[in-house]
Short mmCIF file of C-alpha atoms in Angstrom, two decimals:
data_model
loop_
_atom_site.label_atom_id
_atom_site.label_comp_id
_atom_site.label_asym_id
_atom_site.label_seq_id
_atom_site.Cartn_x
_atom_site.Cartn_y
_atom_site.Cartn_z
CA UNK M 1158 9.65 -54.59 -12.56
CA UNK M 1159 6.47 -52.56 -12.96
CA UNK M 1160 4.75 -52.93 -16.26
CA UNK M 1161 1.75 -51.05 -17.21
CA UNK M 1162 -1.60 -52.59 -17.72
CA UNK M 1163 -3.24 -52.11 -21.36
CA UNK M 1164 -6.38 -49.90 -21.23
CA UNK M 1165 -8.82 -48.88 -23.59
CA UNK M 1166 -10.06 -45.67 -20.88
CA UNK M 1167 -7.63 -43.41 -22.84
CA UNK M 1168 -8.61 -44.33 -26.77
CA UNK M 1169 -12.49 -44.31 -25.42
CA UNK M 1170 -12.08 -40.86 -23.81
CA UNK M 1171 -10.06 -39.45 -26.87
CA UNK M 1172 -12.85 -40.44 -29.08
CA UNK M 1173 -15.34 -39.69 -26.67
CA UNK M 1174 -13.60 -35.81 -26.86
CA UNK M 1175 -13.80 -36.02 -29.96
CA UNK M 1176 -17.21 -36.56 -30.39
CA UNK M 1177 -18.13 -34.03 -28.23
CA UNK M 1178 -16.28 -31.64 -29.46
CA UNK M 1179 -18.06 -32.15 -32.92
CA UNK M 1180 -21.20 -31.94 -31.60
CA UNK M 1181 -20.18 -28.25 -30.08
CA UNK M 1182 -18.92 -27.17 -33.57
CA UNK M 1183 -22.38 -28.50 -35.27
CA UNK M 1184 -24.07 -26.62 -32.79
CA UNK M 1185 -22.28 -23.00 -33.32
CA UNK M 1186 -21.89 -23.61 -36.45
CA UNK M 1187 -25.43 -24.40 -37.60
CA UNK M 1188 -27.13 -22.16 -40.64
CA UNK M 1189 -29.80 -20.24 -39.97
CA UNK M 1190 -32.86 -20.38 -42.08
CA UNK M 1191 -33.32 -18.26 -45.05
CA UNK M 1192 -35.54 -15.49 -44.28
CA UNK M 1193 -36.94 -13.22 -47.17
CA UNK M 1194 -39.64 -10.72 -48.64
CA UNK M 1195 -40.88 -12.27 -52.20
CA UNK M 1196 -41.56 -9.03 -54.13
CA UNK M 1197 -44.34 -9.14 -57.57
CA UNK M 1198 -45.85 -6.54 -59.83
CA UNK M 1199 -48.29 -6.27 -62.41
CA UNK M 1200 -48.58 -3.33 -64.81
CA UNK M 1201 -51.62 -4.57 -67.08
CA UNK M 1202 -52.25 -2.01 -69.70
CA UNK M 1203 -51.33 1.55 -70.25
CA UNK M 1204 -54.38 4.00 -69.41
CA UNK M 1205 -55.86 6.23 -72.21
CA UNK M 1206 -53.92 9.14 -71.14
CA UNK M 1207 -50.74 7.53 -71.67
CA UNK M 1208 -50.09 7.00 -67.83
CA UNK M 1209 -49.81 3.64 -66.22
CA UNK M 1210 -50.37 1.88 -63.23
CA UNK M 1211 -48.41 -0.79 -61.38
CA UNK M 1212 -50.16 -3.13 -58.50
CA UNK M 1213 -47.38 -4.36 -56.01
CA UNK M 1214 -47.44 -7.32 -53.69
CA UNK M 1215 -44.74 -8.37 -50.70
CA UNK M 1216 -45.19 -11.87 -49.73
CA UNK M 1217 -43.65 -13.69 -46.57
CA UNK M 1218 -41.02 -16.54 -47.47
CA UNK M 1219 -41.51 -17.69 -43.53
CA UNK M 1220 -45.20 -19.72 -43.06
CA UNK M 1221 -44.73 -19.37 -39.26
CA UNK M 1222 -43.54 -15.86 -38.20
CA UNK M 1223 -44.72 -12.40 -39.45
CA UNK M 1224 -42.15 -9.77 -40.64
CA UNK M 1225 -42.02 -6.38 -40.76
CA UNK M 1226 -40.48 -3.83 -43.38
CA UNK M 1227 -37.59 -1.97 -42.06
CA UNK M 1228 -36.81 -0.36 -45.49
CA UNK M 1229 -38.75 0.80 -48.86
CA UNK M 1230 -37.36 2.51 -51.72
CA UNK M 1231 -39.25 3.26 -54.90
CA UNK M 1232 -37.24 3.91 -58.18
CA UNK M 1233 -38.21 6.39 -60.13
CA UNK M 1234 -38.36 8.45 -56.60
CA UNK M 1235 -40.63 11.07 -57.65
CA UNK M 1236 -43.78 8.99 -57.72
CA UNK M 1237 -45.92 7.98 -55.38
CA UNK M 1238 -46.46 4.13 -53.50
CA UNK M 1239 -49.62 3.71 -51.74
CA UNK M 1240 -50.25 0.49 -49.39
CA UNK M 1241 -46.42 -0.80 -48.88
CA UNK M 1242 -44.55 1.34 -46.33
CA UNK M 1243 -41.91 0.87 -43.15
CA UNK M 1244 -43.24 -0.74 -40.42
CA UNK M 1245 -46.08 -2.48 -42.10
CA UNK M 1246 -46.36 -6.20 -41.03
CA UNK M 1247 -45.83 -9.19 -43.25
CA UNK M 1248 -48.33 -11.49 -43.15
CA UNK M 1249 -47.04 -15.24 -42.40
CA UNK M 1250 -46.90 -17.45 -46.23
CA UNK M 1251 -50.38 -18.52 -46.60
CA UNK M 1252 -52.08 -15.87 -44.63
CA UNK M 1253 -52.26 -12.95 -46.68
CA UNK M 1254 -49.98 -10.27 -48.78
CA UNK M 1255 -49.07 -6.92 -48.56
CA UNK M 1256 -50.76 -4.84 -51.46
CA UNK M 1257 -49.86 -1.80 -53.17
CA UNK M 1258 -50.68 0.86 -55.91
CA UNK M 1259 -47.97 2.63 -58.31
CA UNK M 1260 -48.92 5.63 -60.86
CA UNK M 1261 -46.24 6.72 -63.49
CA UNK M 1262 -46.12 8.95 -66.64
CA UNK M 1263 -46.20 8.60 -69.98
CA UNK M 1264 -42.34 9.10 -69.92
CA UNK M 1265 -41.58 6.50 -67.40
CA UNK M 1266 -40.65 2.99 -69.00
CA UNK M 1267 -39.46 1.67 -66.32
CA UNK M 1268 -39.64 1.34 -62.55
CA UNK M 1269 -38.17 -0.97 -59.22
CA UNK M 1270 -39.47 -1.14 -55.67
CA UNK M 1271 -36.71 -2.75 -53.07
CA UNK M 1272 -37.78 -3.66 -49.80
CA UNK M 1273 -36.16 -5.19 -46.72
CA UNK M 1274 -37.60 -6.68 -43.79
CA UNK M 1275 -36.86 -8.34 -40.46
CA UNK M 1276 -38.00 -11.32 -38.40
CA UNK M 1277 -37.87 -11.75 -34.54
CA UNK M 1278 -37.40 -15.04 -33.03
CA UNK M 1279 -37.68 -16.35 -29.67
CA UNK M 1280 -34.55 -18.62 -28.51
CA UNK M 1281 -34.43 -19.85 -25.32
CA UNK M 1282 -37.01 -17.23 -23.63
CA UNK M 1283 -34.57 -14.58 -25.63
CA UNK M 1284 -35.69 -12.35 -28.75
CA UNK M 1285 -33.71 -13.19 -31.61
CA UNK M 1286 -33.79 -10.62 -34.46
CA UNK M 1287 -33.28 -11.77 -38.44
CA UNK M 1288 -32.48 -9.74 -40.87
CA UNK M 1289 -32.26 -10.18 -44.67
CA UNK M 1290 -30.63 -8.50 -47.69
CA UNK M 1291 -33.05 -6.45 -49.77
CA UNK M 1292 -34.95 -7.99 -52.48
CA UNK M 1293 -36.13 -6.32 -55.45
CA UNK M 1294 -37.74 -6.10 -58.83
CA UNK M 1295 -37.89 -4.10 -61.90
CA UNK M 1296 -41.24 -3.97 -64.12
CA UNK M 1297 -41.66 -2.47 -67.24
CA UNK M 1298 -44.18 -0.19 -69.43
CA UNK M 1299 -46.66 -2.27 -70.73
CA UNK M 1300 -47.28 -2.18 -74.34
CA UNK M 1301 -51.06 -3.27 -74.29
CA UNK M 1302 -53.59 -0.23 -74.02
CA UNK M 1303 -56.32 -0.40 -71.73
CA UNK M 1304 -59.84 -1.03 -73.08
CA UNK M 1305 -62.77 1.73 -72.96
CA UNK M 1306 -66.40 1.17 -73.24
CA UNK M 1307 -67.71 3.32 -75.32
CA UNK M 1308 -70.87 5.39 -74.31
CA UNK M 1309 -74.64 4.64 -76.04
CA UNK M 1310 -75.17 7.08 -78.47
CA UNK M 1311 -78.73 8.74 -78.15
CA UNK M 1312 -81.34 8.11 -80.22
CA UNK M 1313 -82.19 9.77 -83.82
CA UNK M 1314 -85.54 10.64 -83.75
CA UNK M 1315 -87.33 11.85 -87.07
CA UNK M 1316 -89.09 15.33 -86.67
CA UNK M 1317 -92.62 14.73 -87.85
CA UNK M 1318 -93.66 16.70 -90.86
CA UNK M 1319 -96.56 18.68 -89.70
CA UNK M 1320 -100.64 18.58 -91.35
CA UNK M 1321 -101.28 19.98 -94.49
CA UNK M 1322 -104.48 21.44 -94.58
CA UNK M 1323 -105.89 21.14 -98.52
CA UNK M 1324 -109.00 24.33 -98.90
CA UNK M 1325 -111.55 22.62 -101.17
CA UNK M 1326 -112.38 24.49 -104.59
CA UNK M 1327 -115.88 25.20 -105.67
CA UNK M 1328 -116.34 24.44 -109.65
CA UNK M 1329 -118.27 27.46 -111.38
CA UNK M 1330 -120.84 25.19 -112.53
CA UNK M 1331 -122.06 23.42 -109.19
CA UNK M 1332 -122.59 24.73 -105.74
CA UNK M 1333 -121.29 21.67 -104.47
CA UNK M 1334 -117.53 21.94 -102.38
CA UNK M 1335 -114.88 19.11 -103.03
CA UNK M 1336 -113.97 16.91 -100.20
CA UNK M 1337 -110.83 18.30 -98.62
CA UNK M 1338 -107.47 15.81 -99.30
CA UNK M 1339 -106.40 13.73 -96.05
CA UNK M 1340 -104.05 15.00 -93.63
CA UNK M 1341 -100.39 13.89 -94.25
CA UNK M 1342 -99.65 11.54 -91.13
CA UNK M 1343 -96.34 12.39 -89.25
CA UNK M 1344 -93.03 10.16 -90.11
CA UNK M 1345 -92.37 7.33 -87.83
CA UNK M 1346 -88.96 7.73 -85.69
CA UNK M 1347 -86.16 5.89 -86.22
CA UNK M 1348 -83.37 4.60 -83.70
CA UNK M 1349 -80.23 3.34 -85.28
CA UNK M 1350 -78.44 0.31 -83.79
CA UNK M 1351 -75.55 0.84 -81.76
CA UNK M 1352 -72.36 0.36 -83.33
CA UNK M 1353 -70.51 -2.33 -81.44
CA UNK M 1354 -66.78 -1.88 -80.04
CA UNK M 1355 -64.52 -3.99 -80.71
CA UNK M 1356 -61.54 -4.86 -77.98
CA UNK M 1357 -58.63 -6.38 -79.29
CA UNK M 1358 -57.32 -9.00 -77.00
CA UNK M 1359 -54.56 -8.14 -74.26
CA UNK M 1360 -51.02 -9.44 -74.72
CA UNK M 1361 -49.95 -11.13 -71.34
CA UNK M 1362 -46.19 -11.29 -70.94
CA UNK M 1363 -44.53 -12.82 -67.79
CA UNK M 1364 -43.49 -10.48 -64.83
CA UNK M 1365 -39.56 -10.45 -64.52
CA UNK M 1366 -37.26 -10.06 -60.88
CA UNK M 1367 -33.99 -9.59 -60.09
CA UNK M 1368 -32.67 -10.45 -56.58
CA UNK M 1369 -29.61 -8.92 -55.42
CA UNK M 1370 -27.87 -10.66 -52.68
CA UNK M 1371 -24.14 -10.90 -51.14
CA UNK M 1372 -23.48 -14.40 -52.76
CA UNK M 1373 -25.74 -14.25 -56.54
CA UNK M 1374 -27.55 -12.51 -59.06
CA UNK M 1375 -30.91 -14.31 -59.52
CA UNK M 1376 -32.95 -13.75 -62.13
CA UNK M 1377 -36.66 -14.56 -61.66
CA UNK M 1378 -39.54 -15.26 -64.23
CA UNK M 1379 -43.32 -15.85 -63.17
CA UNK M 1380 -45.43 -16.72 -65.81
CA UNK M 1381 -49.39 -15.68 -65.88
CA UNK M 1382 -51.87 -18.97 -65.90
CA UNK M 1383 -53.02 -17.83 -69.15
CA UNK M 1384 -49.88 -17.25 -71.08
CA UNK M 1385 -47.85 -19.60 -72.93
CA UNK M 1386 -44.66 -21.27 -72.60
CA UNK M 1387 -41.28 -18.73 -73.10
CA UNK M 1388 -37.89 -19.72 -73.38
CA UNK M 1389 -35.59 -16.92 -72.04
CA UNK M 1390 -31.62 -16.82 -72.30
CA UNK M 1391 -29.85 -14.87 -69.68
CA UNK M 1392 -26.49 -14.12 -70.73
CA UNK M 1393 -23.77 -12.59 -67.83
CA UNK M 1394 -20.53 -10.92 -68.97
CA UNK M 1395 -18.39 -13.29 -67.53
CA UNK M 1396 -19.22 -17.07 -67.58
CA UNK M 1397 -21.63 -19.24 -69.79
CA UNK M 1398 -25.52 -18.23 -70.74
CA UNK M 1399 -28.27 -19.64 -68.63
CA UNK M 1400 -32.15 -20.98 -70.58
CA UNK M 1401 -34.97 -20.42 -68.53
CA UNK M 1402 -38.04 -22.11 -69.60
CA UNK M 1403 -41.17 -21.47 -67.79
CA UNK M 1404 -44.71 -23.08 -68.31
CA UNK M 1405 -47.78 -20.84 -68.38
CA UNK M 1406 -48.93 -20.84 -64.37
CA UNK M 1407 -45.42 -21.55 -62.91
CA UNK M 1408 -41.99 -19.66 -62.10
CA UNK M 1409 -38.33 -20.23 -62.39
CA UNK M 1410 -35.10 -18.88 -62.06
CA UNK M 1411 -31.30 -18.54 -62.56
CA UNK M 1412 -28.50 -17.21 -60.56
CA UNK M 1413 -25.13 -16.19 -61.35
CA UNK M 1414 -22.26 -16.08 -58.61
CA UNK M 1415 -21.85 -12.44 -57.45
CA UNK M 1416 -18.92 -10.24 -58.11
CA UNK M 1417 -17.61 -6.75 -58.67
CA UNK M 1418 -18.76 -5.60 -62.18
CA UNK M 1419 -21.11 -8.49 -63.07
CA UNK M 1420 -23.93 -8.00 -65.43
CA UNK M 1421 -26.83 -10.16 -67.00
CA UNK M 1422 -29.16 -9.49 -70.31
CA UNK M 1423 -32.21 -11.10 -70.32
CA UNK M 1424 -33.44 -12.03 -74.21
CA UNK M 1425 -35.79 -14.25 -75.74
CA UNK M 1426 -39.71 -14.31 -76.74
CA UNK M 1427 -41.55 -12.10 -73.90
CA UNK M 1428 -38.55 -9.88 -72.65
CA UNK M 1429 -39.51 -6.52 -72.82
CA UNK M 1430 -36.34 -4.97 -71.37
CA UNK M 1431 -33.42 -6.50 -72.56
CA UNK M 1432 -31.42 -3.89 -70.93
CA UNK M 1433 -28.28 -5.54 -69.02
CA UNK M 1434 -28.62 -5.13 -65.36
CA UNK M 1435 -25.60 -5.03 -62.99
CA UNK M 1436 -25.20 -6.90 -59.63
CA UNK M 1437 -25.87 -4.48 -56.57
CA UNK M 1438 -24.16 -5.27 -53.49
CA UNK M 1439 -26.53 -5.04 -50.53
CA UNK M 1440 -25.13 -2.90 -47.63
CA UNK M 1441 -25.53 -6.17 -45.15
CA UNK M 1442 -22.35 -7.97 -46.75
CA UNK M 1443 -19.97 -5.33 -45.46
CA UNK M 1444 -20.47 -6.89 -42.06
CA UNK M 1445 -19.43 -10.61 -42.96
CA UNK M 1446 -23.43 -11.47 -43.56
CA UNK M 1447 -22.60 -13.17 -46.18
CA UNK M 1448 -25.69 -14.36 -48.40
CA UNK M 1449 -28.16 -15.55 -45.71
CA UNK M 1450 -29.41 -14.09 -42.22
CA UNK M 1451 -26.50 -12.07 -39.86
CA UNK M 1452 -24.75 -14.45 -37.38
CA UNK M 1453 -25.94 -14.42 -33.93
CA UNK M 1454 -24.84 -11.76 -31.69
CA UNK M 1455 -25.32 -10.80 -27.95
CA UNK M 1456 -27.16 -12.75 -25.22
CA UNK M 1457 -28.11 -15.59 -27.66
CA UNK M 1458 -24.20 -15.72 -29.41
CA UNK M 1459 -22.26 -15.95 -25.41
CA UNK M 1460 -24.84 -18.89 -24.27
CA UNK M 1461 -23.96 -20.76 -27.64
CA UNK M 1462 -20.29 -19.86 -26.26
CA UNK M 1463 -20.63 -20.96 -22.93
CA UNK M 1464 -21.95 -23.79 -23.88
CA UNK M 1465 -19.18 -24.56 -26.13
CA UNK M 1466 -17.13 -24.18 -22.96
CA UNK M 1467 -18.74 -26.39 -21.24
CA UNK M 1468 -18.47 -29.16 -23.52
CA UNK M 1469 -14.55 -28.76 -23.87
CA UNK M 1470 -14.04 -28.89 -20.54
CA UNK M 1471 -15.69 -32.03 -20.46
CA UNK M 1472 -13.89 -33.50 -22.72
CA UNK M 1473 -10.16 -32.20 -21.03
CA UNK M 1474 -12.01 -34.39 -17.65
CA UNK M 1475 -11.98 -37.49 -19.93
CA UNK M 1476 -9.22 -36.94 -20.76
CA UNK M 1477 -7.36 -36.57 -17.63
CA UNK M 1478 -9.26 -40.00 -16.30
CA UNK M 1479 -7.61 -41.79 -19.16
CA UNK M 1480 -4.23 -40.52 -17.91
CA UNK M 1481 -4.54 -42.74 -14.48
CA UNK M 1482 -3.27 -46.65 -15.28
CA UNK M 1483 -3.90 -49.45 -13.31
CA UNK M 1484 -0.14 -51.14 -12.31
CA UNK M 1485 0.57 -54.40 -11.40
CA UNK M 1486 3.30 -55.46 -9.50
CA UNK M 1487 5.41 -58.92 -10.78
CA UNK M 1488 8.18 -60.75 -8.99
#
C-alpha cells in the first residue's frame, strides 16, 4: 500500500503565493503623491478713485520638482492679470513664488483666479506626467481706503508795507525845518506750520480660499501676523457646521465631502462675504481621477503590469512544485 508522505512544500508555497501576490497588489496599487498649486491674494486698501488692486501669488506644494501652469482663468473676465500666465514655471516650495497684479473697478466686489498646473516625473528612465485638479480662491473688496500724503502747502509770506516819506514843515516864526519822521520798516513774513494728516489705522482681515476638488469642499483661512485671533463657522446645507479658529500668523481649514448641490456659508468676526458658495466639480473627475493625481497610463502603467505578471507566474511555479510528493513504499 502506498501512503503519501506529509509535506509542508505545498502550505509554504501557498503562503509563499500569497505573499507575493500582495506585494504585486501594494505595488499597482500604491497612491501617488498629492501634487498642487497653493493659490493667495491680498487686496490691501481701496485706491482714492474707488478702484482696487489685488496682488496674487501661486506657490508649489512639491519642494523637489517645478510645475508649470497648464490653465488660468480670471473671474470677473474682463480685467486684466499681469505676472501669472500658462506656461509659466512653478518654482519648487522654498525657492520662490509666482507673483501677480489684479486692477478692478469701483463696481467689482468681488473676484477669483483658478489655476491648474502639472508636474513631470521621471520613473524608471520614463517621463511621468502629474496632473492636478484646479485650485482656486475668491477675494473680496476691501473696506479700508488707502492712505494719501498730503502735499506741503507753500508758504504765506507778508507783503511789506512800503516807506512813508514824512515832508518836514517850516513854523512861520523860525527858519529852522523839522526833522523828517522815520521810515516805517517793512512787516516781517510769516510761515504757518503745516497742518499734520492724520491716517487712521488699516483694518487687517484674514484672506479666505476655497478649494474645489473631486472628493471635498475645503475652506481655507490664512491669518495676517498682525491680526488677531477669529473664530469662523462654516455652515454646509447638508451635514453639521464646522469652527475654524485661526491664530494671528497661522492658517487652517475645513472640508466638507463633495456632492451634487453642496454649498457652504462662511460667518463669524472677519468674514466679509458671507455669500454661500457651491461645490464646483473639476473637469478631471469625469475620467475616474478621483481626488488626487490621474492613475498611471502608458509605458509606465504596462511595466507596472508586466511586472504584475511576472510575479503571478511565480507564484503558479510554487505552486506546481508543491504538487510533486515524495512516496514511500511499505510491505
Amino acid at each position: 500500500m502506498i501512503h503519501p508522505k506529509l509535506s509542508l512544500r505545498r502550505p509554504l508555497a501557498v503562503v509563499g503565493a500569497a505573499f507575493i501576490g500582495l506585494a504585486a497588489a501594494t505595488v499597482v496599487a500604491a497612491p501617488a503623491s498629492a501634487h498642487h498649486p497653493i493659490v493667495e491674494a491680498q487686496a490691501p486698501c481701496v485706491l482714492p478713485s474707488g478702484d482696487w488692486k489685488v496682488n496674487w501669488t501661486v506657490a508649489n506644494s512639491e519642494s523637489d520638482i517645478v510645475g508649470h501652469l497648464t490653465k488660468v482663468q480670471i473671474d470677473p473676465a474682463n480685467t486684466t492679470l499681469t505676472g501669472i500666465k500658462v506656461g509659466a514655471e512653478l518654482p519648487r516650495s522654498g525657492k520662490g513664488k509666482l507673483a501677480g497684479e489684479q486692477v478692478l473697478k469701483a463696481n467689482q466686489n468681488r473676484t477669483k483666479l483658478t489655476v491648474t498646473a502639472k508636474w513631470i516625473r521621471t520613473n524608471r528612465g520614463q517621463q511621468q506626467e502629474i496632473k492636478q485638479e484646479a485650485a482656486s480662491s475668491w477675494v473680496n473688496k476691501p473696506t479700508v481706503k488707502c492712505a494719501t500724503t498730503p502735499s506741503p502747502s507753500p508758504s504765506a509770506s507778508a507783503t511789506p508795507s512800503p516807506t512813508v516819506p514824512v515832508t518836514p514843515s517850516a513854523s512861520p516864526s523860525t527858519s529852522t525845518s523839522a526833522s523828517p519822521s522815520p521810515s516805517v520798516s517793512p512787516s516781517s513774513s510769516a510761515t504757518p506750520s503745516p497742518v499734520p494728516s492724520i491716517t487712521p489705522p488699516a483694518v487687517v482681515t484674514p484672506e479666505t480660499a476655497v478649494k474645489h476638488t473631486c472628493d471635498d469642499l475645503t475652506y481655507a483661512v490664512t491669518n495676517p501676523a498682525d491680526g488677531k485671533t477669529v473664530n469662523i463657522t462654516v455652515t454646509p446645507n447638508k451635514g453639521e457646521p464646522k469652527t475654524l479658529t485661526v491664530e494671528p500668523g497661522k492658517s487652517g481649514s475645513v472640508s466638507f465631502p463633495a456632492e451634487t448641490g453642496l454649498t457652504i456659508t462662511p460667518s463669524g468676526e472677519g468674514v466679509l462675504d458671507t455669500t454661500p458658495v457651491a461645490w464646483e466639480k473639476p473637469a478631471d473627475c469625469d475620467s475616474g481621477a478621483g481626488g488626487g493625481d490621474l492613475p498611471l497610463t502608458g509605458a509606465a502603467a504596462g511595466g507596472i503590469a508586466a511586472g504584475a505578471l511576472v510575479l503571478l507566474a511565480a507564484g503558479v511555479a510554487l505552486f506546481l512544485v508543491a504538487r510533486r510528493r515524495r512516496l514511500t513504499f511499505t510491505a
